[in-house]
Amino acid sequence: MSNPQQLRYSKEHEWLSGAEDGVSTVGITEHAANALGDVVYVQLPEAGATVTAGETCGELESTKSVSDLYSPVSGEVTEVNEDVSNDPSLVNSAPFEGGWLFKVRVAEEPGDLLSADEYTAFSGS
């Protein structure tokens, strides 16, 4: 498993893309998707909602368990991935591509996000 170098990662296993016009994309890592098992339901924040770094902003339900979704940054949600809402298995099959969860206009980014190498060492993946 390879964590894309251009992304940053939280210790709650979310990834964050670099900002384009102040907007970043958020998803969960392949490590988290594998640990969850087959994702069957996602509850994502609504567009226009405010999210806070490190706080719960949604939920992922799998055949194994239910897991909270945490925002890696603070800001306003600009878009949610309707494809994932309609087909939650995208979280497992393409966590870094089509399985992204939401986009956020970043107001504040915490200083504790990890590089790909740091995340790999942290997660063991």
PDB file of C-alpha atoms in Angstrom:
ATOM      1  CA  MET A   1       0.000   0.000   0.000  1.00  0.00           C
ATOM      2  CA  SER A   2       1.375   3.397  -0.919  1.00  0.00           C
ATOM      3  CA  ASN A   3       0.241   6.701   0.558  1.00  0.00           C
ATOM      4  CA  PRO A   4       0.378   9.455  -2.086  1.00  0.00           C
ATOM      5  CA  GLN A   5       3.247  11.845  -1.339  1.00  0.00           C
ATOM      6  CA  GLN A   6       1.326  14.996  -2.319  1.00  0.00           C
ATOM      7  CA  LEU A   7      -1.305  14.497   0.414  1.00  0.00           C
ATOM      8  CA  ARG A   8      -1.168  15.243   4.127  1.00  0.00           C
ATOM      9  CA  TYR A   9      -2.624  12.923   6.747  1.00  0.00           C
ATOM     10  CA  SER A  10      -4.271  13.079  10.170  1.00  0.00           C
ATOM     11  CA  LYS A  11      -3.735  10.621  12.998  1.00  0.00           C
ATOM     12  CA  GLU A  12      -7.461   9.818  12.666  1.00  0.00           C
ATOM     13  CA  HIS A  13      -6.636   8.389   9.181  1.00  0.00           C
ATOM     14  CA  GLU A  14      -8.082  11.127   6.976  1.00  0.00           C
ATOM     15  CA  TRP A  15      -6.151  12.611   4.068  1.00  0.00           C
ATOM     16  CA  LEU A  16      -6.128  16.182   2.798  1.00  0.00           C
ATOM     17  CA  SER A  17      -5.155  17.408  -0.658  1.00  0.00           C
ATOM     18  CA  GLY A  18      -3.283  20.602  -1.328  1.00  0.00           C
ATOM     19  CA  ALA A  19      -5.583  23.602  -1.669  1.00  0.00           C
ATOM     20  CA  GLU A  20      -6.796  24.820  -5.047  1.00  0.00           C
ATOM     21  CA  ASP A  21      -8.172  28.354  -4.651  1.00  0.00           C
ATOM     22  CA  GLY A  22      -8.341  27.707  -0.906  1.00  0.00           C
ATOM     23  CA  VAL A  23     -10.359  24.473  -1.263  1.00  0.00           C
ATOM     24  CA  SER A  24      -8.943  21.066  -0.260  1.00  0.00           C
ATOM     25  CA  THR A  25     -10.355  17.575  -0.725  1.00  0.00           C
ATOM     26  CA  VAL A  26     -10.789  15.193   2.224  1.00  0.00           C
ATOM     27  CA  GLY A  27     -11.016  11.402   2.268  1.00  0.00           C
ATOM     28  CA  ILE A  28     -10.014   8.446   4.409  1.00  0.00           C
ATOM     29  CA  THR A  29      -6.818   6.519   3.858  1.00  0.00           C
ATOM     30  CA  GLU A  30      -6.501   3.084   2.326  1.00  0.00           C
ATOM     31  CA  HIS A  31      -5.304   1.860   5.739  1.00  0.00           C
ATOM     32  CA  ALA A  32      -8.557   3.083   7.342  1.00  0.00           C
ATOM     33  CA  ALA A  33     -10.711   1.707   4.523  1.00  0.00           C
ATOM     34  CA  ASN A  34      -9.095  -1.723   4.900  1.00  0.00           C
ATOM     35  CA  ALA A  35      -9.514  -1.655   8.686  1.00  0.00           C
ATOM     36  CA  LEU A  36     -13.195  -0.744   8.347  1.00  0.00           C
ATOM     37  CA  GLY A  37     -14.000  -3.487   5.876  1.00  0.00           C
ATOM     38  CA  ASP A  38     -16.723  -3.074   3.258  1.00  0.00           C
ATOM     39  CA  VAL A  39     -18.243   0.398   3.663  1.00  0.00           C
ATOM     40  CA  VAL A  40     -22.004   0.215   3.178  1.00  0.00           C
ATOM     41  CA  TYR A  41     -23.160   3.685   4.312  1.00  0.00           C
ATOM     42  CA  VAL A  42     -21.667   7.166   4.624  1.00  0.00           C
ATOM     43  CA  GLN A  43     -23.010  10.201   6.427  1.00  0.00           C
ATOM     44  CA  LEU A  44     -21.163  13.274   5.193  1.00  0.00           C
ATOM     45  CA  PRO A  45     -21.369  16.898   6.288  1.00  0.00           C
ATOM     46  CA  GLU A  46     -23.656  19.048   4.147  1.00  0.00           C
ATOM     47  CA  ALA A  47     -22.360  21.679   1.757  1.00  0.00           C
ATOM     48  CA  GLY A  48     -22.303  24.971   3.638  1.00  0.00           C
ATOM     49  CA  ALA A  49     -21.649  23.299   6.991  1.00  0.00           C
ATOM     50  CA  THR A  50     -18.718  24.423   9.104  1.00  0.00           C
ATOM     51  CA  VAL A  51     -16.261  21.726  10.201  1.00  0.00           C
ATOM     52  CA  THR A  52     -13.623  21.971  12.901  1.00  0.00           C
ATOM     53  CA  ALA A  53     -10.239  20.248  12.821  1.00  0.00           C
ATOM     54  CA  GLY A  54     -10.222  17.109  14.972  1.00  0.00           C
ATOM     55  CA  GLU A  55     -13.987  17.064  15.497  1.00  0.00           C
ATOM     56  CA  THR A  56     -16.553  14.596  14.183  1.00  0.00           C
ATOM     57  CA  CYS A  57     -18.225  15.671  10.946  1.00  0.00           C
ATOM     58  CA  GLY A  58     -19.784  12.438   9.706  1.00  0.00           C
ATOM     59  CA  GLU A  59     -19.873   8.681   9.950  1.00  0.00           C
ATOM     60  CA  LEU A  60     -18.823   5.623   7.978  1.00  0.00           C
ATOM     61  CA  GLU A  61     -20.662   2.354   8.465  1.00  0.00           C
ATOM     62  CA  SER A  62     -19.163  -0.924   7.340  1.00  0.00           C
ATOM     63  CA  THR A  63     -20.046  -4.572   7.627  1.00  0.00           C
ATOM     64  CA  LYS A  64     -17.706  -4.653  10.655  1.00  0.00           C
ATOM     65  CA  SER A  65     -18.436  -1.452  12.560  1.00  0.00           C
ATOM     66  CA  VAL A  66     -19.410   2.215  12.593  1.00  0.00           C
ATOM     67  CA  SER A  67     -16.636   4.790  12.641  1.00  0.00           C
ATOM     68  CA  ASP A  68     -16.696   8.545  13.122  1.00  0.00           C
ATOM     69  CA  LEU A  69     -15.349  10.759  10.370  1.00  0.00           C
ATOM     70  CA  TYR A  70     -13.135  13.595  11.618  1.00  0.00           C
ATOM     71  CA  SER A  71     -12.244  16.745   9.742  1.00  0.00           C
ATOM     72  CA  PRO A  72      -8.483  17.260   9.385  1.00  0.00           C
ATOM     73  CA  VAL A  73      -8.983  21.045   9.030  1.00  0.00           C
ATOM     74  CA  SER A  74     -11.382  23.818  10.003  1.00  0.00           C
ATOM     75  CA  GLY A  75     -13.472  25.502   7.327  1.00  0.00           C
ATOM     76  CA  GLU A  76     -16.650  25.454   5.279  1.00  0.00           C
ATOM     77  CA  VAL A  77     -17.741  22.402   3.301  1.00  0.00           C
ATOM     78  CA  THR A  78     -18.114  23.413  -0.337  1.00  0.00           C
ATOM     79  CA  GLU A  79     -19.049  20.050  -1.877  1.00  0.00           C
ATOM     80  CA  VAL A  80     -19.772  16.458  -0.907  1.00  0.00           C
ATOM     81  CA  ASN A  81     -19.093  13.436  -3.097  1.00  0.00           C
ATOM     82  CA  GLU A  82     -22.561  12.294  -4.153  1.00  0.00           C
ATOM     83  CA  ASP A  83     -21.004   9.301  -5.930  1.00  0.00           C
ATOM     84  CA  VAL A  84     -19.841   7.972  -2.534  1.00  0.00           C
ATOM     85  CA  SER A  85     -23.274   8.613  -1.027  1.00  0.00           C
ATOM     86  CA  ASN A  86     -24.797   6.527  -3.826  1.00  0.00           C
ATOM     87  CA  ASP A  87     -22.032   3.879  -3.833  1.00  0.00           C
ATOM     88  CA  PRO A  88     -20.170   3.755  -0.482  1.00  0.00           C
ATOM     89  CA  SER A  89     -17.937   0.933  -1.762  1.00  0.00           C
ATOM     90  CA  LEU A  90     -15.910   3.619  -3.611  1.00  0.00           C
ATOM     91  CA  VAL A  91     -14.314   4.385  -0.217  1.00  0.00           C
ATOM     92  CA  ASN A  92     -12.783   0.887  -0.337  1.00  0.00           C
ATOM     93  CA  SER A  93     -12.067   0.550  -4.042  1.00  0.00           C
ATOM     94  CA  ALA A  94     -10.618   4.034  -4.675  1.00  0.00           C
ATOM     95  CA  PRO A  95      -9.918   5.829  -1.370  1.00  0.00           C
ATOM     96  CA  PHE A  96      -7.506   8.332  -2.953  1.00  0.00           C
ATOM     97  CA  GLU A  97      -9.427   8.891  -6.195  1.00  0.00           C
ATOM     98  CA  GLY A  98     -13.194   8.475  -6.670  1.00  0.00           C
ATOM     99  CA  GLY A  99     -13.731   7.641  -2.994  1.00  0.00           C
ATOM    100  CA  TRP A 100     -13.012  11.160  -1.708  1.00  0.00           C
ATOM    101  CA  LEU A 101     -15.603  12.399   0.785  1.00  0.00           C
ATOM    102  CA  PHE A 102     -15.912  16.189   0.774  1.00  0.00           C
ATOM    103  CA  LYS A 103     -14.237  19.444  -0.192  1.00  0.00           C
ATOM    104  CA  VAL A 104     -13.615  22.205   2.310  1.00  0.00           C
ATOM    105  CA  ARG A 105     -12.628  25.874   2.053  1.00  0.00           C
ATOM    106  CA  VAL A 106      -9.817  25.805   4.587  1.00  0.00           C
ATOM    107  CA  ALA A 107     -10.006  28.486   7.280  1.00  0.00           C
ATOM    108  CA  GLU A 108      -7.402  26.929   9.554  1.00  0.00           C
ATOM    109  CA  GLU A 109      -5.056  24.003   9.138  1.00  0.00           C
ATOM    110  CA  PRO A 110      -3.568  22.410  12.240  1.00  0.00           C
ATOM    111  CA  GLY A 111       0.183  22.011  12.444  1.00  0.00           C
ATOM    112  CA  ASP A 112       0.044  18.310  13.288  1.00  0.00           C
ATOM    113  CA  LEU A 113      -0.827  16.912   9.850  1.00  0.00           C
ATOM    114  CA  LEU A 114       1.610  14.242   8.722  1.00  0.00           C
ATOM    115  CA  SER A 115       3.563  13.792   5.504  1.00  0.00           C
ATOM    116  CA  ALA A 116       3.079  10.530   3.601  1.00  0.00           C
ATOM    117  CA  ASP A 117       6.263   9.083   5.118  1.00  0.00           C
ATOM    118  CA  GLU A 118       5.272  10.164   8.631  1.00  0.00           C
ATOM    119  CA  TYR A 119       1.794   8.668   8.175  1.00  0.00           C
ATOM    120  CA  THR A 120       3.247   5.391   6.888  1.00  0.00           C
ATOM    121  CA  ALA A 121       5.471   5.160   9.984  1.00  0.00           C
ATOM    122  CA  PHE A 122       2.515   6.091  12.256  1.00  0.00           C
ATOM    123  CA  SER A 123       0.022   3.621  10.737  1.00  0.00           C
ATOM    124  CA  GLY A 124       2.440   0.848   9.859  1.00  0.00           C
ATOM    125  CA  SER A 125       1.104   0.822   6.300  1.00  0.00           C
TER     126      SER A 125
END
